[in-house]
Amino acid sequence: MLSDRWAGSARGPVRPLLSAFRKVRRQLLFTVLACGVAFTAVSILQTPADVRAPAEVSTPADFNAPARAPRPAALPINVHDGDTIRIGTERIRLLGFDTPELGRNSRCAREAREAERARDFLRRSIDRARDVRIERDGTDRYGRTLARLYIDGTDAASLMIGSGYARAYWGGRRDGWC
């Protein structure tokens, strides 16, 4: 006969492993359940109240009412210089005209003064307008959007050139302002 030490040797060494496996399995199951409960609680708490609330029943009169789409809020237009504007992070080069360069890009004091006048005129024109429209037309080599700007139905190029703040320009070499 086998000694007591080796009795049940086929099952003897396996028992401690099964016990450890069951312990790990219980801990893992508890952890998964706890995470599931926590996730569900957080999901419920972060759901907007109007989604959790019961839906209102519409009356037949609601179906006959004309649809009113809210008017989108206009983004502010920042006039960088006489021929470049910004809307949010989008830089837009206005087509059809060229104005003097501002700041470091100006070649003389006269050009800098004229650039400020052109910028201020465009800014005032946009600020006073009831309707401002932009028609985008691709991008230039600097990544700016190319576009036409309409101020109360008038093309900004016509407005700027007609007022003496700009010259007609369609790309290529430009004449200096000094």
Coordinates of C-alpha atoms in Angstrom, one line a residue:
M1 CA 0.0 0.0 0.0
L2 CA 1.0 3.6 -0.5
S3 CA 2.1 5.6 2.4
D4 CA -0.1 8.4 3.7
R5 CA 2.2 10.9 2.1
W6 CA 1.3 9.7 -1.4
A7 CA -2.3 8.8 -0.8
G8 CA -4.5 10.4 -3.4
S9 CA -1.5 11.8 -5.2
A10 CA -3.5 12.1 -8.4
R11 CA -5.7 14.6 -6.6
G12 CA -3.5 15.8 -3.8
P13 CA -1.4 18.4 -5.7
V14 CA -4.4 19.6 -7.7
R15 CA -6.5 20.6 -4.7
P16 CA -4.4 23.6 -3.8
L17 CA -4.5 24.8 -7.4
L18 CA -8.3 24.4 -7.6
S19 CA -8.7 26.3 -4.4
A20 CA -6.5 29.2 -5.6
F21 CA -8.3 29.2 -9.0
R22 CA -11.7 29.5 -7.3
K23 CA -10.4 32.3 -5.1
V24 CA -9.1 34.3 -8.1
R25 CA -12.3 33.5 -10.1
R26 CA -14.4 34.9 -7.2
Q27 CA -12.3 38.0 -6.9
L28 CA -12.5 38.5 -10.7
L29 CA -16.3 38.0 -10.8
F30 CA -16.7 40.5 -7.9
T31 CA -14.5 43.1 -9.7
V32 CA -16.4 42.7 -13.0
L33 CA -19.8 43.1 -11.2
A34 CA -18.6 46.1 -9.2
C35 CA -17.3 47.8 -12.4
G36 CA -20.6 47.1 -14.2
V37 CA -22.6 48.6 -11.3
A38 CA -20.4 51.6 -11.2
F39 CA -20.6 52.1 -15.0
T40 CA -24.4 51.9 -14.9
A41 CA -24.6 54.4 -12.0
V42 CA -22.4 56.9 -13.8
S43 CA -24.3 56.5 -17.1
I44 CA -27.6 57.2 -15.4
L45 CA -26.2 60.2 -13.5
Q46 CA -24.7 61.7 -16.6
T47 CA -27.8 61.2 -18.8
P48 CA -29.6 64.6 -19.3
A49 CA -32.8 64.9 -17.3
D50 CA -34.9 65.5 -20.4
V51 CA -33.8 62.1 -21.8
R52 CA -34.8 60.3 -18.5
A53 CA -38.1 62.2 -18.2
P54 CA -41.1 60.7 -20.0
A55 CA -41.8 62.3 -23.4
E56 CA -44.6 64.8 -23.7
V57 CA -47.5 63.9 -25.8
S58 CA -47.9 66.2 -28.8
T59 CA -51.4 67.6 -29.5
P60 CA -52.7 67.7 -33.1
A61 CA -52.2 71.5 -33.1
D62 CA -48.5 71.0 -32.7
F63 CA -48.4 69.1 -36.0
N64 CA -50.1 71.9 -37.9
A65 CA -47.8 74.6 -36.5
P66 CA -45.3 75.9 -39.1
A67 CA -41.7 74.7 -38.5
R68 CA -39.4 77.4 -37.1
A69 CA -35.8 76.8 -37.6
P70 CA -33.7 78.8 -35.2
R71 CA -31.5 81.3 -37.0
P72 CA -27.9 80.3 -36.7
A73 CA -25.8 82.7 -34.6
A74 CA -23.3 84.6 -36.8
L75 CA -19.7 84.2 -36.0
P76 CA -17.8 87.5 -35.5
I77 CA -15.7 88.6 -38.5
N78 CA -12.3 89.9 -37.6
V79 CA -10.8 92.2 -40.2
H80 CA -7.1 91.5 -40.4
D81 CA -6.3 94.0 -43.1
G82 CA -8.1 95.5 -46.1
D83 CA -8.2 92.2 -48.0
T84 CA -8.0 89.5 -45.3
I85 CA -10.5 88.5 -42.7
R86 CA -10.9 85.8 -40.1
I87 CA -14.0 83.9 -39.1
G88 CA -13.1 81.8 -36.0
T89 CA -9.9 80.1 -37.0
E90 CA -10.5 80.4 -40.8
R91 CA -8.3 82.9 -42.6
I92 CA -10.0 84.3 -45.7
R93 CA -8.3 86.2 -48.5
L94 CA -10.9 88.3 -50.3
L95 CA -10.9 88.0 -54.1
G96 CA -10.9 90.7 -56.7
F97 CA -8.8 93.4 -55.0
D98 CA -5.6 94.2 -53.2
T99 CA -5.0 96.7 -50.4
P100 CA -1.8 98.1 -48.9
E101 CA 0.1 95.8 -46.5
L102 CA -0.1 96.4 -42.8
G103 CA 2.6 96.5 -40.1
R104 CA 5.9 94.8 -40.9
N105 CA 4.8 94.0 -44.4
S106 CA 4.4 97.6 -45.4
R107 CA 7.3 99.1 -47.3
C108 CA 6.9 102.7 -46.2
A109 CA 5.0 104.9 -43.7
R110 CA 2.4 105.9 -46.4
E111 CA 1.6 102.3 -47.2
A112 CA 1.1 101.5 -43.4
R113 CA -1.3 104.5 -43.1
E114 CA -3.3 103.6 -46.2
A115 CA -3.4 99.9 -45.0
E116 CA -4.9 101.1 -41.7
R117 CA -7.5 103.2 -43.5
A118 CA -8.5 100.3 -45.8
R119 CA -8.8 97.9 -42.8
D120 CA -10.9 100.4 -40.8
F121 CA -13.2 101.1 -43.8
L122 CA -13.8 97.4 -44.4
R123 CA -14.4 96.9 -40.7
R124 CA -16.9 99.7 -40.5
S125 CA -18.7 98.5 -43.6
I126 CA -19.1 95.0 -42.2
D127 CA -20.1 96.3 -38.7
R128 CA -22.9 98.6 -40.3
A129 CA -24.2 95.9 -42.7
R130 CA -27.4 94.1 -42.2
D131 CA -26.4 91.2 -44.4
V132 CA -22.9 89.8 -44.9
R133 CA -22.4 86.8 -47.2
I134 CA -19.3 84.9 -48.1
E135 CA -18.8 82.7 -51.2
R136 CA -15.8 80.5 -50.8
D137 CA -13.7 79.5 -53.9
G138 CA -10.8 77.2 -52.9
T139 CA -7.6 78.0 -51.0
D140 CA -4.3 79.8 -51.8
R141 CA -0.7 78.6 -51.4
Y142 CA -0.7 79.9 -47.8
G143 CA -3.7 77.8 -46.8
R144 CA -6.1 80.7 -46.7
T145 CA -9.6 80.3 -48.0
L146 CA -10.2 82.4 -51.1
A147 CA -13.7 84.0 -51.2
R148 CA -15.9 86.8 -52.3
L149 CA -17.4 88.9 -49.6
Y150 CA -20.8 90.6 -50.1
I151 CA -21.8 93.4 -47.9
D152 CA -25.6 94.2 -48.1
G153 CA -25.5 92.6 -51.6
T154 CA -22.5 94.6 -52.8
D155 CA -19.2 92.9 -53.7
A156 CA -16.5 94.0 -51.2
A157 CA -14.1 94.3 -54.2
S158 CA -16.3 96.9 -55.9
L159 CA -16.9 98.7 -52.6
M160 CA -13.2 98.9 -51.7
I161 CA -12.0 99.8 -55.2
G162 CA -14.8 102.4 -55.7
S163 CA -14.0 104.1 -52.4
G164 CA -10.3 104.3 -53.3
Y165 CA -9.0 101.9 -50.6
A166 CA -8.0 99.1 -53.0
R167 CA -6.8 98.2 -56.5
A168 CA -8.3 95.5 -58.7
Y169 CA -6.2 92.3 -58.4
W170 CA -6.5 88.8 -59.8
G171 CA -3.2 87.3 -58.8
G172 CA 0.3 87.6 -60.1
R173 CA 2.7 90.5 -59.6
R174 CA 1.4 93.5 -57.7
D175 CA 2.4 97.2 -58.0
G176 CA 3.9 98.8 -54.9
W177 CA 2.0 101.3 -52.7
C178 CA 5.0 103.6 -52.0

